[in-house]
Amino acid sequence: EILAAVEACFAAAADRPLAGRRALVTSGPTREPIDPVRYLSNHSSGKQGHAIAAALAALGAETTLVTGPVALADPPGPRVVRVESAEEMLAACRAALPVEVAVCAAAVADWRVAGVAGQKLKKDGGGPPRLELAENPDILATLSKPGPQRPRLVVGFAAETERLVEQAIAKRARKGCDWILANDVSAPTGTFGGDSNRIHLIGGSDDPQAVESWPVLSKTEVARRLARRIAESLGDKAT
Amino acid sequence: EILAAVEACFAAAADRPLAGRRALVTSGPTREPIDPVRYLSNHSSGKQGHAIAAALAALGAETTLVTGPVALADPPGPRVVRVESAEEMLAACRAALPVEVAVCAAAVADWRVAGVAGQKLKKDGGGPPRLELAENPDILATLSKPGPQRPRLVVGFAAETERLVEQAIAKRARKGCDWILANDVSAPTGTFGGDSNRIHLIGGSDDPQAVESWPVLSKTEVARRLARRIAESLGDKAT
C-alpha cells in the first residue's frame, strides 16, 4: 500500500511537471477608449491564450490569465484577471510577477488614442475628428527586459499577414523574448476567431534562425504542445 | 363552436395588432475596419434593439433585425441579418424595405477609417500612424428621407452623455425621423451593456418640443411599451 501510494505520487508528478511553477498568460484583445462609448480594438478571440493558460494549469503550474474582453468562459484552473486597455494589462502582468514562464498571447493594441474625450464626440459638421494615436506600452518587451523579475522563459506571438518567419525572427530579436510562435492571420486562414492554428516556433533551439514548423493543429492542441515544451524547457534549466 | 372560433380569432388579432405589418430594427454596434485585424467600435450590447425586434414580432409584425456583432442569442421571431460595418448595415436595411416601421437602435459608427489598409499596420519606429476618418452613411437620416420607400414611422435613438432632451429634439429635426427615444448613456447610468433604460420620447405628440418621460424600465419593458405605441400609431393612421 505504501508502495502504491508512492507510485501514484510519482505518476502524478510525472503528469504535472509544472507543479510548483508559476505561469502568466495574456489573452484576448485590448480595448483602447476613444470617448465614453467608442473604442479601438481587434479581432482576437482569446481562444489560443485561454487554451494555453488551461494547458499550463493542467500540467500543474500556478497560472494567472490576464485577459482583455472576450466572449469565452473562464477556463478551469487559472486565476483570471480581466482588463480592458493595454495599460491595464501591463499593470495586471506586473502584479502577477514573479513567474517562471510568461506567454504573451494577447493581441495588445499597439496604439491608444492620445487625449481620450470625457464626453461623447459629436458630429459637428466640421468634418470627422482626427484621431491622434500614442504608442502603447509593449508588454512582451517589458516582460523580456533583463532583471531580477524577468521570467526564465518569455514566449511571444507574431500574428502576421505577410513574410511570416522573417518578421517573427526580427520580432524575437527586437523584443528580447525567448520564443516566438508565428502564425499567419491573413483572412483565408481564419486564425482570428477560428479554432485552428499553424505555428512556426522560433527560438526553440540554439540556432536563432531555426524554424520548427508544427502541423495545423486545433488551438487546444497547440496549447498542450506548447505547455509540454515549456515543461521540458524549465525542467532542463532547473537546478 | 363556430362562435368560439371567431371569438378566438378576434382575441388573437387583438393580441397581434401588427399582424400583416412589416418592421425593420437595427441593433448592436458596427465595426469599422482599420486593417485586417484592427477595428473601431463602440460599447453597444444590442440588448435594447434585440428586445424591440422581439417585441414587434410578438405583436405580429414581420420583422427584420439587422445587427452588428453582439454576444446575444438571436431573439425568437425576427429574421436576423448579421453585418459588420455601417455601410453593410445600410445595404441590409435597404434590402429589407419596404417596411411600415423602422426602429434604428444600432449604435452606428459615425466615422469609418478612410483608406483601410490591406495589410496589418506595423510599428515602423516612425511614430504612430494617423487615422484619417471619413463620415459614415447616416442610416437614420437615409431611412427618414421623404420618398415612396420611406417607412410610415421612423424611430431613432439619441444616446447622449449631456443635455439629453435638448440634443434629442435637435437630432429629430436634423434626421427627419418621427420619434426619438433619448437615453442617458453617461457611465453612472450603466445603460450601455446594462439591462435597464430611462427613456424620453420626443415626437410622440403633435408638439415637437413635448417630452414624454418613461420611468426606469428594463430593456424588455421599454421594448414592449415601444411596440405597443408603434401598433397604436400605425393603427390610427391605417386606411
Short mmCIF file of C-alpha atoms in Angstrom, two decimals:
data_model
loop_
_atom_site.label_atom_id
_atom_site.label_comp_id
_atom_site.label_asym_id
_atom_site.label_seq_id
_atom_site.Cartn_x
_atom_site.Cartn_y
_atom_site.Cartn_z
CA GLU A 1 0.00 0.00 0.00
CA ILE A 2 2.77 2.43 0.84
CA LEU A 3 4.48 1.41 -2.38
CA ALA A 4 1.26 2.04 -4.34
CA ALA A 5 0.90 5.48 -2.77
CA VAL A 6 4.49 6.36 -3.64
CA GLU A 7 3.98 5.13 -7.19
CA ALA A 8 0.76 7.15 -7.53
CA CYS A 9 2.64 10.15 -6.25
CA PHE A 10 5.39 9.73 -8.83
CA ALA A 11 2.81 9.18 -11.56
CA ALA A 12 1.00 12.35 -10.54
CA ALA A 13 4.29 14.25 -10.52
CA ALA A 14 5.07 12.96 -14.00
CA ASP A 15 1.67 14.19 -15.20
CA ARG A 16 2.13 17.56 -13.52
CA PRO A 17 5.67 18.54 -14.47
CA LEU A 18 4.90 22.22 -13.82
CA ALA A 19 3.73 21.69 -10.23
CA GLY A 20 5.27 24.37 -8.05
CA ARG A 21 5.97 26.63 -11.05
CA ARG A 22 4.24 29.97 -11.62
CA ALA A 23 2.97 31.00 -15.07
CA LEU A 24 1.48 34.13 -16.58
CA VAL A 25 -0.57 34.14 -19.79
CA THR A 26 -2.11 37.14 -21.55
CA SER A 27 -5.07 36.61 -23.86
CA GLY A 28 -7.69 38.35 -25.98
CA PRO A 29 -7.66 41.83 -27.48
CA THR A 30 -7.33 45.09 -25.61
CA ARG A 31 -9.82 47.91 -25.96
CA GLU A 32 -8.49 51.44 -26.15
CA PRO A 33 -11.10 54.09 -25.34
CA ILE A 34 -11.76 56.97 -27.75
CA ASP A 35 -14.55 58.55 -25.68
CA PRO A 36 -17.12 57.15 -23.22
CA VAL A 37 -18.79 54.99 -25.89
CA ARG A 38 -16.22 54.35 -28.64
CA TYR A 39 -13.05 52.29 -28.70
CA LEU A 40 -10.31 50.79 -30.85
CA SER A 41 -9.89 47.02 -30.72
CA ASN A 42 -9.01 43.97 -32.80
CA HIS A 43 -10.45 40.62 -33.79
CA SER A 44 -8.55 38.42 -31.30
CA SER A 45 -10.97 35.87 -29.82
CA GLY A 46 -8.75 34.86 -26.89
CA LYS A 47 -9.20 31.18 -27.78
CA GLN A 48 -5.45 30.46 -28.11
CA GLY A 49 -4.42 32.33 -24.97
CA HIS A 50 -7.19 30.82 -22.85
CA ALA A 51 -6.27 27.33 -24.09
CA ILE A 52 -2.59 27.90 -23.18
CA ALA A 53 -3.49 29.07 -19.67
CA ALA A 54 -5.68 25.98 -19.20
CA ALA A 55 -2.92 23.69 -20.54
CA LEU A 56 -0.27 25.17 -18.22
CA ALA A 57 -2.62 24.84 -15.25
CA ALA A 58 -3.38 21.24 -16.26
CA LEU A 59 0.35 20.49 -16.07
CA GLY A 60 0.36 21.83 -12.53
CA ALA A 61 1.51 25.44 -12.94
CA GLU A 62 0.01 28.08 -10.70
CA THR A 63 -1.29 30.16 -13.58
CA THR A 64 -2.57 33.73 -13.87
CA LEU A 65 -4.56 34.53 -17.02
CA VAL A 66 -4.76 38.26 -17.77
CA THR A 67 -7.42 38.73 -20.41
CA GLY A 68 -9.00 41.53 -22.42
CA PRO A 69 -12.73 41.46 -23.26
CA VAL A 70 -13.62 38.09 -24.81
CA ALA A 71 -16.80 36.07 -25.28
CA LEU A 72 -15.26 32.97 -23.68
CA ALA A 73 -15.99 31.25 -20.39
CA ASP A 74 -13.17 31.28 -17.85
CA PRO A 75 -11.00 28.18 -18.39
CA PRO A 76 -10.75 25.75 -15.47
CA GLY A 77 -7.58 26.12 -13.43
CA PRO A 78 -6.06 29.58 -13.93
CA ARG A 79 -6.76 32.64 -11.81
CA VAL A 80 -8.44 35.07 -14.23
CA VAL A 81 -7.81 38.84 -14.19
CA ARG A 82 -9.98 40.91 -16.55
CA VAL A 83 -8.70 44.14 -18.09
CA GLU A 84 -9.65 46.49 -20.94
CA SER A 85 -6.70 48.61 -22.09
CA ALA A 86 -3.05 47.77 -22.74
CA GLU A 87 -2.01 49.90 -19.79
CA GLU A 88 -4.34 47.94 -17.51
CA MET A 89 -2.99 44.67 -18.95
CA LEU A 90 0.62 45.65 -18.24
CA ALA A 91 -0.26 46.61 -14.65
CA ALA A 92 -2.00 43.26 -14.13
CA CYS A 93 1.00 41.40 -15.57
CA ARG A 94 3.40 43.25 -13.28
CA ALA A 95 1.19 42.39 -10.31
CA ALA A 96 1.38 38.68 -11.27
CA LEU A 97 5.22 38.59 -11.11
CA PRO A 98 7.39 36.78 -10.26
CA VAL A 99 6.66 33.87 -12.62
CA GLU A 100 8.94 31.35 -14.29
CA VAL A 101 7.19 31.46 -17.65
CA ALA A 102 5.20 34.21 -19.34
CA VAL A 103 3.23 33.58 -22.55
CA CYS A 104 2.05 36.76 -24.25
CA ALA A 105 -0.82 35.59 -26.44
CA ALA A 106 -2.94 38.73 -26.17
CA ALA A 107 -3.33 40.93 -29.24
CA VAL A 108 -2.36 44.10 -27.40
CA ALA A 109 -3.28 47.28 -29.25
CA ASP A 110 -0.06 48.89 -30.50
CA TRP A 111 -1.65 52.30 -30.18
CA ARG A 112 -4.10 54.04 -27.93
CA VAL A 113 -5.89 57.33 -28.52
CA ALA A 114 -3.97 60.31 -27.20
CA GLY A 115 -6.27 62.54 -25.15
CA VAL A 116 -9.39 60.40 -24.57
CA ALA A 117 -12.52 62.56 -24.66
CA GLY A 118 -14.53 62.76 -21.43
CA GLN A 119 -17.75 63.33 -23.36
CA LYS A 120 -19.06 61.56 -26.44
CA LEU A 121 -17.54 63.08 -29.57
CA LYS A 122 -20.18 64.78 -31.72
CA LYS A 123 -20.56 65.19 -35.43
CA ASP A 124 -20.43 68.99 -35.55
CA GLY A 125 -20.50 69.44 -39.32
CA GLY A 126 -16.83 70.40 -39.36
CA GLY A 127 -15.77 67.04 -40.73
CA PRO A 128 -14.54 63.97 -38.90
CA PRO A 129 -12.22 64.40 -35.91
CA ARG A 130 -8.63 63.35 -36.37
CA LEU A 131 -7.60 60.57 -34.01
CA GLU A 132 -4.13 61.23 -32.68
CA LEU A 133 -2.60 57.95 -31.56
CA ALA A 134 0.08 57.29 -28.95
CA GLU A 135 2.20 54.18 -28.68
CA ASN A 136 1.06 51.71 -26.03
CA PRO A 137 3.43 50.04 -23.57
CA ASP A 138 4.98 46.94 -25.13
CA ILE A 139 4.11 44.16 -22.67
CA LEU A 140 6.21 41.46 -24.36
CA ALA A 141 9.31 43.69 -24.49
CA THR A 142 8.73 44.89 -20.94
CA LEU A 143 8.50 41.35 -19.54
CA SER A 144 11.57 40.35 -21.60
CA LYS A 145 13.83 43.05 -20.15
CA PRO A 146 16.78 41.60 -18.21
CA GLY A 147 16.48 41.97 -14.47
CA PRO A 148 15.61 40.10 -11.30
CA GLN A 149 11.89 40.00 -12.22
CA ARG A 150 12.41 38.56 -15.72
CA PRO A 151 10.69 35.20 -16.18
CA ARG A 152 13.12 32.44 -17.12
CA LEU A 153 11.11 31.86 -20.29
CA VAL A 154 9.22 34.56 -22.15
CA VAL A 155 7.11 33.47 -25.12
CA GLY A 156 5.53 35.84 -27.62
CA PHE A 157 3.30 35.51 -30.65
CA ALA A 158 3.76 37.10 -34.04
CA ALA A 159 0.49 37.42 -35.93
CA GLU A 160 1.42 38.41 -39.43
CA THR A 161 -0.25 38.68 -42.82
CA GLU A 162 2.96 38.50 -44.89
CA ARG A 163 6.64 37.40 -44.67
CA LEU A 164 5.76 35.40 -41.58
CA VAL A 165 9.03 33.77 -40.48
CA GLU A 166 11.25 36.70 -41.46
CA GLN A 167 9.15 39.11 -39.39
CA ALA A 168 8.97 36.67 -36.47
CA ILE A 169 12.77 36.27 -36.31
CA ALA A 170 13.14 40.05 -36.34
CA LYS A 171 10.44 40.42 -33.69
CA ARG A 172 12.19 37.94 -31.36
CA ALA A 173 15.42 39.91 -31.54
CA ARG A 174 13.65 43.25 -31.14
CA LYS A 175 11.56 42.23 -28.13
CA GLY A 176 14.26 40.23 -26.36
CA CYS A 177 11.93 37.30 -25.71
CA ASP A 178 13.00 33.64 -25.84
CA TRP A 179 10.47 32.02 -28.12
CA ILE A 180 8.17 33.40 -30.79
CA LEU A 181 5.19 31.45 -32.06
CA ALA A 182 4.50 32.85 -35.52
CA ASN A 183 1.12 32.36 -37.17
CA ASP A 184 -0.45 33.55 -40.37
CA VAL A 185 -3.57 35.63 -39.69
CA SER A 186 -4.33 36.63 -43.26
CA ALA A 187 -8.04 36.26 -43.92
CA PRO A 188 -8.07 32.88 -45.75
CA THR A 189 -6.51 31.07 -42.76
CA GLY A 190 -9.37 32.06 -40.45
CA THR A 191 -6.97 32.07 -37.49
CA PHE A 192 -8.53 35.12 -35.80
CA GLY A 193 -11.69 33.73 -34.23
CA GLY A 194 -11.09 30.30 -35.76
CA ASP A 195 -10.32 27.08 -33.95
CA SER A 196 -7.05 26.02 -35.52
CA ASN A 197 -3.58 27.43 -35.89
CA ARG A 198 -0.45 26.67 -37.91
CA ILE A 199 2.52 27.57 -35.72
CA HIS A 200 6.16 28.21 -36.57
CA LEU A 201 8.28 28.17 -33.40
CA ILE A 202 11.37 30.36 -33.43
CA GLY A 203 13.97 30.27 -30.62
CA GLY A 204 13.29 26.72 -29.50
CA SER A 205 16.84 25.61 -30.31
CA ASP A 206 20.30 27.20 -30.07
CA ASP A 207 20.07 28.45 -33.66
CA PRO A 208 18.08 31.72 -33.64
CA GLN A 209 17.30 31.28 -37.36
CA ALA A 210 15.96 27.73 -36.92
CA VAL A 211 12.25 27.35 -37.53
CA GLU A 212 10.24 24.50 -36.11
CA SER A 213 7.02 24.26 -38.11
CA TRP A 214 4.12 22.50 -36.43
CA PRO A 215 1.31 20.95 -38.44
CA VAL A 216 -2.11 22.62 -38.49
CA LEU A 217 -3.45 21.89 -35.02
CA SER A 218 -6.50 22.89 -33.07
CA LYS A 219 -5.82 25.74 -30.67
CA THR A 220 -6.24 23.25 -27.81
CA GLU A 221 -3.58 21.00 -29.33
CA VAL A 222 -1.25 23.96 -29.89
CA ALA A 223 -1.72 24.85 -26.22
CA ARG A 224 -0.93 21.32 -25.00
CA ARG A 225 2.13 21.05 -27.22
CA LEU A 226 3.40 24.43 -26.06
CA ALA A 227 2.77 23.59 -22.39
CA ARG A 228 4.78 20.35 -22.73
CA ARG A 229 7.61 22.22 -24.48
CA ILE A 230 7.61 24.76 -21.67
CA ALA A 231 7.74 21.98 -19.06
CA GLU A 232 10.71 20.38 -20.84
CA SER A 233 12.49 23.71 -21.11
CA LEU A 234 12.03 24.66 -17.47
CA GLY A 235 12.90 21.09 -16.43
CA ASP A 236 16.16 21.23 -18.36
CA LYS A 237 17.20 24.51 -16.82
CA ALA A 238 16.09 23.66 -13.27
CA THR A 239 18.81 23.37 -10.67
CA GLU B 1 -68.19 26.16 -31.83
CA ILE B 2 -68.08 28.45 -34.79
CA LEU B 3 -68.73 31.35 -32.45
CA ALA B 4 -65.86 30.23 -30.19
CA ALA B 5 -63.52 30.03 -33.18
CA VAL B 6 -64.48 33.50 -34.32
CA GLU B 7 -64.01 34.85 -30.82
CA ALA B 8 -60.58 33.19 -30.56
CA CYS B 9 -59.70 34.73 -33.90
CA PHE B 10 -60.68 38.21 -32.73
CA ALA B 11 -58.78 37.70 -29.47
CA ALA B 12 -55.66 36.64 -31.40
CA ALA B 13 -55.99 39.65 -33.69
CA ALA B 14 -56.24 41.93 -30.66
CA ASP B 15 -53.03 40.42 -29.27
CA ARG B 16 -51.26 40.73 -32.61
CA PRO B 17 -52.12 44.27 -33.70
CA LEU B 18 -49.10 44.38 -36.04
CA ALA B 19 -50.07 41.23 -37.97
CA GLY B 20 -49.58 41.92 -41.68
CA ARG B 21 -47.23 44.85 -40.97
CA ARG B 22 -43.53 44.82 -41.85
CA ALA B 23 -40.89 46.15 -39.44
CA LEU B 24 -37.15 46.80 -39.58
CA VAL B 25 -34.96 47.10 -36.48
CA THR B 26 -31.22 47.80 -36.34
CA SER B 27 -29.24 46.74 -33.28
CA GLY B 28 -25.77 46.48 -31.81
CA PRO B 29 -22.61 48.38 -32.68
CA THR B 30 -20.91 48.49 -36.06
CA ARG B 31 -17.27 47.60 -36.55
CA GLU B 32 -15.25 49.75 -38.91
CA PRO B 33 -12.06 48.06 -40.15
CA ILE B 34 -8.68 49.80 -39.77
CA ASP B 35 -6.67 46.92 -41.28
CA PRO B 36 -7.20 43.14 -41.43
CA VAL B 37 -7.02 42.77 -37.64
CA ARG B 38 -7.96 46.13 -36.09
CA TYR B 39 -11.25 48.00 -35.93
CA LEU B 40 -13.15 50.90 -34.40
CA SER B 41 -16.32 50.05 -32.49
CA ASN B 42 -18.42 51.03 -29.50
CA HIS B 43 -19.89 49.53 -26.35
CA SER B 44 -23.45 48.92 -27.59
CA SER B 45 -24.60 45.49 -26.39
CA GLY B 46 -27.57 45.19 -28.75
CA LYS B 47 -29.86 44.32 -25.84
CA GLN B 48 -32.33 47.14 -26.49
CA GLY B 49 -32.51 46.65 -30.26
CA HIS B 50 -32.87 42.89 -30.00
CA ALA B 51 -35.65 43.30 -27.41
CA ILE B 52 -37.51 45.73 -29.70
CA ALA B 53 -37.31 43.35 -32.65
CA ALA B 54 -38.65 40.53 -30.46
CA ALA B 55 -41.47 42.74 -29.15
CA LEU B 56 -42.55 43.84 -32.64
CA ALA B 57 -42.51 40.23 -33.83
CA ALA B 58 -44.53 39.21 -30.76
CA LEU B 59 -47.22 41.72 -31.78
CA GLY B 60 -47.37 40.06 -35.18
CA ALA B 61 -45.07 42.21 -37.32
CA GLU B 62 -42.98 40.51 -39.99
CA THR B 63 -39.70 41.81 -38.56
CA THR B 64 -36.17 42.02 -39.93
CA LEU B 65 -33.41 42.56 -37.36
CA VAL B 66 -30.19 43.92 -38.86
CA THR B 67 -27.48 43.57 -36.24
CA GLY B 68 -23.81 44.33 -35.81
CA PRO B 69 -21.56 41.96 -33.83
CA VAL B 70 -23.14 41.22 -30.45
CA ALA B 71 -22.80 38.48 -27.84
CA LEU B 72 -26.56 37.83 -27.78
CA ALA B 73 -28.59 34.87 -28.98
CA ASP B 74 -30.96 35.55 -31.87
CA PRO B 75 -34.34 36.63 -30.46
CA PRO B 76 -37.32 34.43 -31.33
CA GLY B 77 -39.45 35.77 -34.17
CA PRO B 78 -37.44 38.19 -36.29
CA ARG B 79 -35.43 37.30 -39.36
CA VAL B 80 -31.82 38.15 -38.37
CA VAL B 81 -29.29 39.69 -40.78
CA ARG B 82 -25.72 39.99 -39.45
CA VAL B 83 -23.43 42.79 -40.61
CA GLU B 84 -20.15 44.40 -39.50
CA SER B 85 -19.74 47.92 -40.90
CA ALA B 86 -22.16 50.85 -41.20
CA GLU B 87 -22.08 50.53 -44.99
CA GLU B 88 -23.09 46.87 -44.75
CA MET B 89 -25.83 47.78 -42.28
CA LEU B 90 -27.28 50.40 -44.63
CA ALA B 91 -27.27 47.94 -47.52
CA ALA B 92 -29.07 45.33 -45.39
CA CYS B 93 -31.66 47.93 -44.31
CA ARG B 94 -32.32 48.95 -47.91
CA ALA B 95 -32.76 45.29 -48.84
CA ALA B 96 -35.39 44.93 -46.08
CA LEU B 97 -37.60 47.74 -47.47
CA PRO B 98 -40.48 48.37 -47.84
CA VAL B 99 -41.50 48.36 -44.18
CA GLU B 100 -44.12 50.33 -42.30
CA VAL B 101 -41.95 51.00 -39.28
CA ALA B 102 -38.18 51.25 -38.89
CA VAL B 103 -36.53 51.43 -35.45
CA CYS B 104 -32.87 52.44 -35.60
CA ALA B 105 -31.47 51.19 -32.28
CA ALA B 106 -27.99 50.31 -33.55
CA ALA B 107 -25.07 52.42 -32.38
CA VAL B 108 -23.79 53.03 -35.89
CA ALA B 109 -20.22 54.31 -36.00
CA ASP B 110 -20.32 57.95 -37.13
CA TRP B 111 -16.93 57.54 -38.77
CA ARG B 112 -15.03 54.87 -40.59
CA VAL B 113 -11.33 54.82 -41.41
CA ALA B 114 -10.54 56.39 -44.78
CA GLY B 115 -8.29 54.09 -46.79
CA VAL B 116 -8.43 50.78 -44.92
CA ALA B 117 -5.02 49.05 -45.06
CA GLY B 118 -4.91 45.73 -46.88
CA GLN B 119 -2.05 44.51 -44.68
CA LYS B 120 -1.65 44.78 -40.94
CA LEU B 121 -0.23 48.17 -40.00
CA LYS B 122 3.26 47.85 -38.49
CA LYS B 123 5.06 49.81 -35.84
CA ASP B 124 7.91 51.10 -38.01
CA GLY B 125 9.60 53.31 -35.44
CA GLY B 126 8.34 56.44 -37.17
CA GLY B 127 5.66 57.05 -34.57
CA PRO B 128 2.01 56.07 -34.60
CA PRO B 129 0.05 56.27 -37.84
CA ARG B 130 -2.56 58.96 -38.13
CA LEU B 131 -6.06 57.61 -38.62
CA GLU B 132 -7.90 59.68 -41.18
CA LEU B 133 -11.63 59.26 -40.65
CA ALA B 134 -14.46 59.59 -43.13
CA GLU B 135 -18.11 60.15 -42.30
CA ASN B 136 -20.26 57.02 -42.45
CA PRO B 137 -23.65 56.92 -44.17
CA ASP B 138 -26.36 58.10 -41.77
CA ILE B 139 -28.83 55.21 -41.70
CA LEU B 140 -31.49 57.00 -39.65
CA ALA B 141 -31.42 60.09 -41.91
CA THR B 142 -31.37 57.94 -45.04
CA LEU B 143 -34.42 55.94 -43.96
CA SER B 144 -36.18 59.18 -42.93
CA LYS B 145 -35.80 60.84 -46.35
CA PRO B 146 -39.18 61.55 -47.98
CA GLY B 147 -39.99 59.24 -50.86
CA PRO B 148 -42.02 56.21 -51.84
CA GLN B 149 -39.77 53.87 -49.81
CA ARG B 150 -39.98 55.89 -46.57
CA PRO B 151 -41.47 53.87 -43.71
CA ARG B 152 -44.62 55.47 -42.29
CA LEU B 153 -42.91 55.63 -38.91
CA VAL B 154 -39.15 56.04 -38.40
CA VAL B 155 -37.87 55.84 -34.83
CA GLY B 156 -34.35 56.77 -33.77
CA PHE B 157 -32.37 56.73 -30.55
CA ALA B 158 -30.25 59.51 -29.10
CA ALA B 159 -27.59 58.17 -26.75
CA GLU B 160 -26.16 61.21 -25.02
CA THR B 161 -23.91 61.97 -22.10
CA GLU B 162 -25.09 65.58 -21.57
CA ARG B 163 -28.02 67.94 -22.38
CA LEU B 164 -30.11 64.90 -23.24
CA VAL B 165 -33.52 66.30 -24.27
CA GLU B 166 -32.14 69.39 -25.99
CA GLN B 167 -29.85 67.28 -28.16
CA ALA B 168 -32.59 64.76 -28.87
CA ILE B 169 -35.03 67.44 -30.10
CA ALA B 170 -32.31 68.84 -32.36
CA LYS B 171 -31.47 65.35 -33.60
CA ARG B 172 -35.09 64.61 -34.52
CA ALA B 173 -35.26 67.76 -36.65
CA ARG B 174 -31.86 67.13 -38.24
CA LYS B 175 -32.54 63.49 -39.15
CA GLY B 176 -36.14 63.95 -40.26
CA CYS B 177 -37.34 60.96 -38.26
CA ASP B 178 -40.69 60.81 -36.45
CA TRP B 179 -39.79 59.72 -32.94
CA ILE B 180 -36.60 59.92 -30.94
CA LEU B 181 -36.04 57.83 -27.85
CA ALA B 182 -33.44 59.70 -25.84
CA ASN B 183 -31.42 57.94 -23.15
CA ASP B 184 -28.58 58.94 -20.91
CA VAL B 185 -25.53 56.74 -21.51
CA SER B 186 -23.14 58.52 -19.17
CA ALA B 187 -21.18 55.99 -17.16
CA PRO B 188 -23.13 56.08 -13.85
CA THR B 189 -26.38 55.01 -15.58
CA GLY B 190 -24.85 51.76 -16.85
CA THR B 191 -27.15 51.88 -19.90
CA PHE B 192 -24.50 50.60 -22.33
CA GLY B 193 -24.37 46.89 -21.62
CA GLY B 194 -26.82 47.23 -18.74
CA ASP B 195 -30.33 45.86 -18.51
CA SER B 196 -32.40 48.95 -17.90
CA ASN B 197 -33.08 52.21 -19.65
CA ARG B 198 -34.70 55.54 -18.83
CA ILE B 199 -36.35 56.80 -21.98
CA HIS B 200 -37.56 60.25 -23.01
CA LEU B 201 -39.81 60.02 -26.07
CA ILE B 202 -39.78 63.02 -28.37
CA GLY B 203 -42.19 63.34 -31.32
CA GLY B 204 -44.93 61.15 -29.89
CA SER B 205 -47.47 64.01 -29.89
CA ASP B 206 -48.21 66.95 -32.16
CA ASP B 207 -45.91 69.23 -30.15
CA PRO B 208 -42.32 68.63 -31.33
CA GLN B 209 -40.99 70.07 -28.05
CA ALA B 210 -43.12 67.78 -25.90
CA VAL B 211 -41.19 65.20 -23.92
CA GLU B 212 -42.79 62.03 -22.64
CA SER B 213 -40.55 60.66 -19.90
CA TRP B 214 -40.89 56.99 -19.12
CA PRO B 215 -39.88 55.56 -15.76
CA VAL B 216 -36.71 53.48 -15.48
CA LEU B 217 -37.71 50.22 -17.17
CA SER B 218 -35.93 47.04 -18.10
CA LYS B 219 -34.91 46.99 -21.76
CA THR B 220 -37.57 44.29 -22.31
CA GLU B 221 -40.24 46.57 -20.84
CA VAL B 222 -39.03 49.52 -22.93
CA ALA B 223 -39.33 47.28 -26.00
CA ARG B 224 -42.88 46.16 -25.17
CA ARG B 225 -44.01 49.71 -24.44
CA LEU B 226 -42.49 50.97 -27.67
CA ALA B 227 -44.02 48.12 -29.70
CA ARG B 228 -47.49 48.91 -28.30
CA ARG B 229 -47.02 52.63 -29.06
CA ILE B 230 -45.99 51.72 -32.60
CA ALA B 231 -49.07 49.50 -33.00
CA GLU B 232 -51.34 52.35 -31.81
CA SER B 233 -49.66 54.81 -34.14
CA LEU B 234 -49.89 52.60 -37.23
CA GLY B 235 -53.43 51.63 -36.27
CA ASP B 236 -54.54 55.25 -36.09
CA LYS B 237 -53.12 56.08 -39.47
CA ALA B 238 -54.36 52.90 -41.20
CA THR B 239 -56.86 53.41 -44.00
#
